[in-house]
Tab-separated table of C-alpha atoms and ligand atoms in Angstrom:
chain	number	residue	atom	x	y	z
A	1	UNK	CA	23.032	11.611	23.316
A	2	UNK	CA	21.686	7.936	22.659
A	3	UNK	CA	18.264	7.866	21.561
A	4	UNK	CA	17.243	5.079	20.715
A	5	UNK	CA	14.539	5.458	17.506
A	6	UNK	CA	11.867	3.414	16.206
A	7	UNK	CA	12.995	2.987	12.753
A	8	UNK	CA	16.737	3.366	11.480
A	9	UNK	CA	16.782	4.665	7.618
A	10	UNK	CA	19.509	3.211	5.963
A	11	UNK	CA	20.602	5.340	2.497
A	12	UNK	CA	23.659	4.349	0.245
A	13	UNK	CA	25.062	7.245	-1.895
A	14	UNK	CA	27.656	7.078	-4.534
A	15	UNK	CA	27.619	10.282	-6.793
A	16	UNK	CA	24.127	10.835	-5.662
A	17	UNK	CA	24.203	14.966	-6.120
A	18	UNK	CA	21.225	15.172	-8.620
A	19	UNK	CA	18.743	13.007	-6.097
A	20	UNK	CA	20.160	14.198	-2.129
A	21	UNK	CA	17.697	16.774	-1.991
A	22	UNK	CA	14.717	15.034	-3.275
A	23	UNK	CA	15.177	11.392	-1.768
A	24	UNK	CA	15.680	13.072	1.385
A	25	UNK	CA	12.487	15.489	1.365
A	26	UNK	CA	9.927	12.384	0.783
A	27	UNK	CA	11.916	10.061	2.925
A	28	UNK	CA	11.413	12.642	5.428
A	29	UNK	CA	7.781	13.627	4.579
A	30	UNK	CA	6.798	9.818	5.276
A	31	UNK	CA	8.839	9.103	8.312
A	32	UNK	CA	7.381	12.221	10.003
A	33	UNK	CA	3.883	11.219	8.816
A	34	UNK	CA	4.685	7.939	10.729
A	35	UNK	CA	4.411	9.725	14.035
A	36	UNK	CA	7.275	7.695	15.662
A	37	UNK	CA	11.158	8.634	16.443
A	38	UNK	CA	13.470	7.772	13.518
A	39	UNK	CA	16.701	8.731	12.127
A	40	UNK	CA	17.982	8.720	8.633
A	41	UNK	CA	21.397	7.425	7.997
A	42	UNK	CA	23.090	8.176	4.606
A	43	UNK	CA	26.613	6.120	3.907
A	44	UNK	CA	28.577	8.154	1.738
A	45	UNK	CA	30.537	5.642	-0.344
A	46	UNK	CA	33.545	7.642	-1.632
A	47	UNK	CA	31.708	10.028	-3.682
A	48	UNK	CA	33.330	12.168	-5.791
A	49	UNK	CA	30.471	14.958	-6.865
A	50	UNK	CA	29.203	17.295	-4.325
A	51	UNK	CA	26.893	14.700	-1.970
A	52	UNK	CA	28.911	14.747	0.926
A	53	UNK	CA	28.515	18.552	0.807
A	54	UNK	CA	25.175	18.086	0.881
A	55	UNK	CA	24.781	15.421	3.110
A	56	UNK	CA	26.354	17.450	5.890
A	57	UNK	CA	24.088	20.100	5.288
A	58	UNK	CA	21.260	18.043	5.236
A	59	UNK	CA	22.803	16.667	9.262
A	60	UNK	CA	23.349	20.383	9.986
A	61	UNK	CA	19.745	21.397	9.735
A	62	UNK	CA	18.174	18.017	10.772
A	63	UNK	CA	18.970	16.501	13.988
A	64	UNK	CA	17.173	13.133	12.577
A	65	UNK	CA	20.196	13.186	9.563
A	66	UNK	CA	23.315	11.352	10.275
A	67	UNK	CA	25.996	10.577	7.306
A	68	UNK	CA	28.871	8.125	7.364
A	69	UNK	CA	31.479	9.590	4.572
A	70	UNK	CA	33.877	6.401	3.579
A	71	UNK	CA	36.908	7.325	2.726
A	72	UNK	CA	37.080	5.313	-0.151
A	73	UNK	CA	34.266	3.688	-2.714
A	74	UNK	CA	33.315	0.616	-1.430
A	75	UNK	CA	30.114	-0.388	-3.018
A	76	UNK	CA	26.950	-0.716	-2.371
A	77	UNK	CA	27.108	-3.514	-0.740
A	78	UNK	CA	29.548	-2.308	1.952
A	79	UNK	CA	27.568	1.018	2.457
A	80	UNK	CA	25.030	-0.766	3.354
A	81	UNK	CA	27.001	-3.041	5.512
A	82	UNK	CA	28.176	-0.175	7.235
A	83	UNK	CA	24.762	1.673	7.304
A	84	UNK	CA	23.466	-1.486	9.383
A	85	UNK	CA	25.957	-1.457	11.708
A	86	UNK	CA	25.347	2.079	12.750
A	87	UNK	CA	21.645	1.838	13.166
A	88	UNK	CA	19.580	1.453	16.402
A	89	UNK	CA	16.523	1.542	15.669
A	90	UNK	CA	13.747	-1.462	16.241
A	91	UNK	CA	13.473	-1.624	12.941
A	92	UNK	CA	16.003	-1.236	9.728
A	93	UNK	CA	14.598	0.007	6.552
A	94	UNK	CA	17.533	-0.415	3.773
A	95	UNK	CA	16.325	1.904	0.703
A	96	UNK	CA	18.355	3.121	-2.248
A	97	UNK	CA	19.266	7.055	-2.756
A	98	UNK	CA	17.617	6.947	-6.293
A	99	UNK	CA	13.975	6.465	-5.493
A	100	UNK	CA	13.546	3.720	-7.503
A	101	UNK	CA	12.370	2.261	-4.371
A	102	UNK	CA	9.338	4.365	-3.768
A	103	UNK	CA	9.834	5.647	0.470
A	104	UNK	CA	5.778	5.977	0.778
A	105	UNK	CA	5.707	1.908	0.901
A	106	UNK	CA	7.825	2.552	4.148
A	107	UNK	CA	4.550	2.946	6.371
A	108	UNK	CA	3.025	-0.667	4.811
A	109	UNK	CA	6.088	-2.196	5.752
A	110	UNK	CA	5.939	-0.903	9.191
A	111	UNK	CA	2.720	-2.271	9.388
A	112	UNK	CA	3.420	-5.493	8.729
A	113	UNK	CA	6.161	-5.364	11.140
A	114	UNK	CA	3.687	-4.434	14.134
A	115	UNK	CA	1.702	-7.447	12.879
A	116	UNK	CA	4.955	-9.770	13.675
A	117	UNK	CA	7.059	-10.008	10.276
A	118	UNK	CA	10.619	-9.941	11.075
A	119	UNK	CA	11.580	-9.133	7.520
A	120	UNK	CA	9.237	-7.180	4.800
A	121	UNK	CA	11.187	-7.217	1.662
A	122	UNK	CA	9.605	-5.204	-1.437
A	123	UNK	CA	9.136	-7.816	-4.308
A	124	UNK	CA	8.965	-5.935	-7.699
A	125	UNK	CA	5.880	-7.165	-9.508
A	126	UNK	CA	7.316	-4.085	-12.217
A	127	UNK	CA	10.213	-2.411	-12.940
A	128	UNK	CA	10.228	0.941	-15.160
A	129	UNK	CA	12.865	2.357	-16.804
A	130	UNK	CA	15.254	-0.676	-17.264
A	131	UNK	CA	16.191	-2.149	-20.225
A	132	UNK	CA	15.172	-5.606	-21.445
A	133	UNK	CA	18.674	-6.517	-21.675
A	134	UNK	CA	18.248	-6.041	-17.749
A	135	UNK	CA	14.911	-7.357	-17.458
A	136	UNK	CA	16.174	-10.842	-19.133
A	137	UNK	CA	19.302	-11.261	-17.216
A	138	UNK	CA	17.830	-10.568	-14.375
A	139	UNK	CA	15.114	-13.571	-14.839
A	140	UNK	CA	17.275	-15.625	-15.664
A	141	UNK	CA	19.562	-14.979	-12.283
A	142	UNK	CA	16.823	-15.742	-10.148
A	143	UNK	CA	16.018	-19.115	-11.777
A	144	UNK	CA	19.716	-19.818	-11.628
A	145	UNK	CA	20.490	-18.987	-8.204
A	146	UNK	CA	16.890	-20.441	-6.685
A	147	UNK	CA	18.358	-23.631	-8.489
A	148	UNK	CA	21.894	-23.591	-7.212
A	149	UNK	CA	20.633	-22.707	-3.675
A	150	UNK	CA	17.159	-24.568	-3.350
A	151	UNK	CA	15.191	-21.766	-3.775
A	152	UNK	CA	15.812	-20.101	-0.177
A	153	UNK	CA	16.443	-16.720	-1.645
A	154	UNK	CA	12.844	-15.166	-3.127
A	155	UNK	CA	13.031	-13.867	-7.017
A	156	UNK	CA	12.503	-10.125	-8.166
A	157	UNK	CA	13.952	-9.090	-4.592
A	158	UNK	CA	16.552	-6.462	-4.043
A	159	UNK	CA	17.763	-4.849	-1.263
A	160	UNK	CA	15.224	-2.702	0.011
A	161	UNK	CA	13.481	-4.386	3.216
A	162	UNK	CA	12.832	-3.217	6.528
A	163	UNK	CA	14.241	-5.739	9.099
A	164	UNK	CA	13.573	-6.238	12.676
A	165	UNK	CA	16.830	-5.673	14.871
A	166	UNK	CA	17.053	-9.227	16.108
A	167	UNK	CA	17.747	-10.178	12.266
A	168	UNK	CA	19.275	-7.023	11.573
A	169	UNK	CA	21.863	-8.254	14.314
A	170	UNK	CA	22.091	-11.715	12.720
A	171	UNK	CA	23.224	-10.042	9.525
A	172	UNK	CA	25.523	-7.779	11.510
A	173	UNK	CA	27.109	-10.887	12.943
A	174	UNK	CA	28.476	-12.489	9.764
A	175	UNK	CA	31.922	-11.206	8.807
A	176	UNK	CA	31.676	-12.468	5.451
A	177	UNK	CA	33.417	-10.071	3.203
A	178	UNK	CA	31.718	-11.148	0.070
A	179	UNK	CA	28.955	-9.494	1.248
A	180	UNK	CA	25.276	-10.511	-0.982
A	181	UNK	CA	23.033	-9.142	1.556
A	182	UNK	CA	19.403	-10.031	0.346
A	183	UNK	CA	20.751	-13.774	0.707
A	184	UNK	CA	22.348	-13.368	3.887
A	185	UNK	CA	18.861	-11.581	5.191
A	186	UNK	CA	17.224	-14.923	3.779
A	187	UNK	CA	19.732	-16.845	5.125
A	188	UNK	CA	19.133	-15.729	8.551
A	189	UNK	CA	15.185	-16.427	8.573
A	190	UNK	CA	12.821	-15.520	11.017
A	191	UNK	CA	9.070	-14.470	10.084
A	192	UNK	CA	9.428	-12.962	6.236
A	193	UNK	CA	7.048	-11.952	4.303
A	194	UNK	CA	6.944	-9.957	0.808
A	195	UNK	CA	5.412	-6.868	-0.272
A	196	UNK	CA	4.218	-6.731	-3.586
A	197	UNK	CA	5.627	-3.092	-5.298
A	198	UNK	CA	6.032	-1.306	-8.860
A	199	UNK	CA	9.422	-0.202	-9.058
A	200	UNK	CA	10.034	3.136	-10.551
A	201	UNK	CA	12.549	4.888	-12.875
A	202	UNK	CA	15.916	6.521	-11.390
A	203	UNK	CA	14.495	9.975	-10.538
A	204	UNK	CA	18.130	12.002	-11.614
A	205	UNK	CA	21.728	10.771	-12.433
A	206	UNK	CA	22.493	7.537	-13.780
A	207	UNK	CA	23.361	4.017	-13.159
A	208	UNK	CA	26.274	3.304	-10.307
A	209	UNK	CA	25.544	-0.791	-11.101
A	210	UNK	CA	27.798	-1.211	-14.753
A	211	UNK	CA	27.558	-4.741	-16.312
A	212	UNK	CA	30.599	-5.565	-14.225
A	213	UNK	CA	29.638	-4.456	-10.746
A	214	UNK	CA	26.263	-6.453	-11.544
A	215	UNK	CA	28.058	-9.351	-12.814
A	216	UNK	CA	30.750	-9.382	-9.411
A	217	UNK	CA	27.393	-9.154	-7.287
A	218	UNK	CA	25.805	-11.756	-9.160
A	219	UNK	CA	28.628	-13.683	-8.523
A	220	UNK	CA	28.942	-13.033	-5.001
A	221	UNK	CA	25.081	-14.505	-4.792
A	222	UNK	CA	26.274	-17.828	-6.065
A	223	UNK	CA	29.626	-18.063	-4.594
A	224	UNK	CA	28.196	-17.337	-0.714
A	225	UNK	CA	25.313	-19.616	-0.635
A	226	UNK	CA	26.089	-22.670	-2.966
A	227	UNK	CA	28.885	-24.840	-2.778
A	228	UNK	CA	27.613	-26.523	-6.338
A	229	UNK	CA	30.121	-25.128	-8.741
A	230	UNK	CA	33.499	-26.289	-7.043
A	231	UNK	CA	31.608	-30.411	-6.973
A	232	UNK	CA	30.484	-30.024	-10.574
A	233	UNK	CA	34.445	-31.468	-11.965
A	234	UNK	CA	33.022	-34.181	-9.296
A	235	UNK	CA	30.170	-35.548	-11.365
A	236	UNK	CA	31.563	-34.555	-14.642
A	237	UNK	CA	34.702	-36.884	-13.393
A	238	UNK	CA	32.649	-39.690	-12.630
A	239	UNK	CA	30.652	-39.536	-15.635
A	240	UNK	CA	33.749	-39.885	-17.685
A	241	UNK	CA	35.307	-42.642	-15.880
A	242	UNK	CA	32.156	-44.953	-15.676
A	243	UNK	CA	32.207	-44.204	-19.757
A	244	UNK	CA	36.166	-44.941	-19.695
A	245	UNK	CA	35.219	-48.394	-17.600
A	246	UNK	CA	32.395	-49.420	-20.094
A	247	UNK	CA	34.530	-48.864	-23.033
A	248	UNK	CA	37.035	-50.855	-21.679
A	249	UNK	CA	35.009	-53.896	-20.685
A	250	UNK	CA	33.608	-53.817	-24.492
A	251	UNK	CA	36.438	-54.383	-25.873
A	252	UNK	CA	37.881	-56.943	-23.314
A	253	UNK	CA	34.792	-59.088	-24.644
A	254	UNK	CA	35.492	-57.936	-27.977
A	255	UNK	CA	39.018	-59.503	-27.399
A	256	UNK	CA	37.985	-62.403	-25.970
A	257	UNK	CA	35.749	-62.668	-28.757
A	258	UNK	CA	38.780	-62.315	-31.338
A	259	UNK	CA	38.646	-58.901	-32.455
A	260	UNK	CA	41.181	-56.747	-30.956
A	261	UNK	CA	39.529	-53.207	-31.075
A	262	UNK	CA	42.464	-50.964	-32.290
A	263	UNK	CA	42.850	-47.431	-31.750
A	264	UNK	CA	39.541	-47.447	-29.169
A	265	UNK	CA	42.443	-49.024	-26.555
A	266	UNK	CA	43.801	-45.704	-26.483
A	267	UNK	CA	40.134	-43.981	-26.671
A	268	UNK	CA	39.112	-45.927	-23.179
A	269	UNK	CA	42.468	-44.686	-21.765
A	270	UNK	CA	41.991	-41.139	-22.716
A	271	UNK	CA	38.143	-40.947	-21.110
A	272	UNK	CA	39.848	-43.179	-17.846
A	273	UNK	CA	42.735	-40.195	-17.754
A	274	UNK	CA	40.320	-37.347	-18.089
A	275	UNK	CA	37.872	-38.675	-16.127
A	276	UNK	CA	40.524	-39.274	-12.593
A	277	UNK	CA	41.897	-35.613	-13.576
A	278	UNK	CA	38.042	-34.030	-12.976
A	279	UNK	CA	37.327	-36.062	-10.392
A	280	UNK	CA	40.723	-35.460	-8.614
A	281	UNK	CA	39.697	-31.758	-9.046
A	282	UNK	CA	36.062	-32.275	-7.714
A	283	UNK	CA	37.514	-33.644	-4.856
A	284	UNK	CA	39.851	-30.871	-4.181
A	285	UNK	CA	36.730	-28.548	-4.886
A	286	UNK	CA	34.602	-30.627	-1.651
A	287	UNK	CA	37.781	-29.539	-0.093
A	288	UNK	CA	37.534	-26.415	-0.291
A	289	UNK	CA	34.106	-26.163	-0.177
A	290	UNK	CA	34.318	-26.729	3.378
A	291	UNK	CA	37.524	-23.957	3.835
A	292	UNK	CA	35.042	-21.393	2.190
A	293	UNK	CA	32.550	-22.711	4.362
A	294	UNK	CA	34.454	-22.486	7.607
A	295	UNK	CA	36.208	-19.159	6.512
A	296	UNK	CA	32.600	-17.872	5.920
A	297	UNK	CA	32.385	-18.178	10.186
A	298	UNK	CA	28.767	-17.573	9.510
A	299	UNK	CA	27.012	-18.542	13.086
A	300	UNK	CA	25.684	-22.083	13.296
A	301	UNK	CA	22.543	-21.358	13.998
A	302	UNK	CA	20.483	-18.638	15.102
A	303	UNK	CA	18.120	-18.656	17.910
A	304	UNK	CA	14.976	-16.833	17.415
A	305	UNK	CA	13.778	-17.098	21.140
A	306	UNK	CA	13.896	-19.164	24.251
A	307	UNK	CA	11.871	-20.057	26.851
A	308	UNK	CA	12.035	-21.421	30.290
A	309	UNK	CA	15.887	-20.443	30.835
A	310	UNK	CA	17.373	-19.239	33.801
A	311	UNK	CA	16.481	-15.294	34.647
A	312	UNK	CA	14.469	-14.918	31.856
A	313	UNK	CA	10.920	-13.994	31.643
A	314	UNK	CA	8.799	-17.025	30.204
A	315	UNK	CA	6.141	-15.091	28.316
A	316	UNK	CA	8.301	-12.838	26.331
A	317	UNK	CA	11.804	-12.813	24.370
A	318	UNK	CA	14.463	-10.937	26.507
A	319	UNK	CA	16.815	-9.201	24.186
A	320	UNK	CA	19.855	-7.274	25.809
B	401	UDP	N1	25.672	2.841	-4.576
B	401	UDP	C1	26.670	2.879	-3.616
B	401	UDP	N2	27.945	2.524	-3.982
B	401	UDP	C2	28.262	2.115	-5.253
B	401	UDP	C3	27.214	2.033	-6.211
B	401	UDP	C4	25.927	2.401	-5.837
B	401	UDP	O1	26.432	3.238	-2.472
B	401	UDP	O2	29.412	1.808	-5.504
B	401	UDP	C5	24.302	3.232	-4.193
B	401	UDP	C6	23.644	4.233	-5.101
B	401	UDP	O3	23.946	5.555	-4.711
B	401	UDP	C7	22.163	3.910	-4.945
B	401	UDP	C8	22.183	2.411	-4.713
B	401	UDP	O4	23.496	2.077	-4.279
B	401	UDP	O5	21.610	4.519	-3.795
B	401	UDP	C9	21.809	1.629	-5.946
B	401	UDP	O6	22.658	1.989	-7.002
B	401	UDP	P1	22.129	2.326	-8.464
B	401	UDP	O7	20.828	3.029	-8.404
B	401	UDP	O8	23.222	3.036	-9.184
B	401	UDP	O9	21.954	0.861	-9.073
B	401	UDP	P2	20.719	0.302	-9.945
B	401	UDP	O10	19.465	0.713	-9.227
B	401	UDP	O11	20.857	0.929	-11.285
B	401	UDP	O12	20.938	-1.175	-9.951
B	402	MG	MG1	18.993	2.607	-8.840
């Protein structure tokens, strides 16, 4: 059977046995008070405690449950990933096991939806329970990647967003295996808008996100939507050889002048030297830039809706 629901619930679980029980009985206290069809899908990525046994409980006594066990932990990322792919509903909400992403704000994001947003994501004004180590870093991200990316990716944003199919399909078509979703939601575009929200503490269990998973993930974020880093031995390059250049016109005046300028002969050489090296290397980097790029096989461009074309209705979007 193929129902199609209203909303798709998308859960990622990684040695979530502590918080199963709870994050499902107020995710499914406030899709139920929503009065529409929905199903909750929890990805199972390779846990090791006792969630999947509890996940298949939870799909034995609740024909709304469905859980997608991975054989292997692939992160959060990928869960997710996979989560999206198996939805159908209208609409995609993407919300974390832990409840640090409180499921009562699912209803005001549904709201905005019926009002025409494409994309609500939650924007913490707060966070509770995380260090300031945490808090600092993560400021400091956002600046960095809004610079290296002109600021098309909003700050204090996670993952947890309810998307519209039509972008949830946009996401679903790019193969990109370094997968940093909230930029590849941003990416995609359509009618966004943000919704303000406290984030809580980690009801049970601990941390899945060590320094180094953050670290690969705040990586990823720079690596998939800025080129910047692999032109930087560009300018550096050039900087060194117009200082190479100068130094060597000084003291071809100084020469001509009389004085012949010693060991800065071999100075002018050294900055000409490393200056081709970095820019030999920037160049290789606008290379590859455009590899990554084309390996990426992101789509071009993404139509949000047509009008006037053959067999199509002129007053509304078809989607098939
Ligand atoms: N998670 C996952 N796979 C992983 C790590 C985490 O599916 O390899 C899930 C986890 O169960 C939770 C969500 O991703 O639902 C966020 O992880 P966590 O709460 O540990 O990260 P934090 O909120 O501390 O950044
Ligand atoms: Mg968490």
């Amino acid at each position: 059977m193929h129902m199609k629901p209203v909303y798709s619930v998308v859960i990622p679980c990684y040695n979530e046995q502590e918080v199963i029980a709870e994050s499902y009985r107020r995710l499914s206290g406030v899709m139920r008070g929503m009065g529409e069809s929905y199903e909750l899908i929890f990805v199972n990525d390779g846990s090791r405690d006792g969630t999947a046994a509890l996940l298949n409980e939870l799909a034995q006594g609740d024909e709304c449950v469905k859980v997608l066990h991975f054989a292997a932990n692939r992160g959060h990322q990928i869960a997710v990933t996979a989560g999206l792919d198996y939805a159908l509903g209208s609409a995609v909400v993407i919300i974390d096991a832990d409840l640090q992403d409180p499921p009562e704000l699912i209803p005001e994001m549904a709201a905005l939806w019926k009002e025409g947003a494409q994309v609500v994501y939650g924007q913490r004004k707060s966070r509770s329970g995380e260090s300031y180590f945490k808090l600092k870093t993560a400021e400091l991200y956002y600046k960095l990647i809004q610079r290296l990316t002109g600021g098309f990716i909003p700050r204090d944003t996670g993952d947890f967003r309810l998307v519209d199919e039509q972008v949830a399909d946009v996401v679903r078509g790019m193969p990109e295996h370094a997968r940093f979703l909230r930029g590849m939601f941003a990416w995609a575009g359509f009618r966004q808008v943000p919704l303000l929200y406290d984030r809580d503490k980690r009801f049970a269990g601990q941390t899945h996100y060590p320094l180094k998973k953050m670290l690969k993930l705040a990586a990823d974020g720079v690596l998939s939507f800025s080129d910047k880093p692999l032109k930087l031995p560009l300018w550096l390059g050039l900087c060194w050889l117009a200082a190479g250049a100068v130094t060597l016109l000084v003291l071809l005046i100084l020469l001509i002048l009389g004085r012949p300028g010693g060991l800065w002969w071999l100075a002018a050489l050294g900055m000409l030297g490393f200056g081709s090296v970095l820019t030999a290397l920037g160049v290789a980097g606008s290379y590859l830039a455009r590899v990554y790029d084309e390996a990426k096989q992101r789509p071009l461009y993404v139509v949000a809706e047509t009008r006037g074309f053959d067999s199509e209705n002129s007053e509304e979007p078809v989607d098939d």
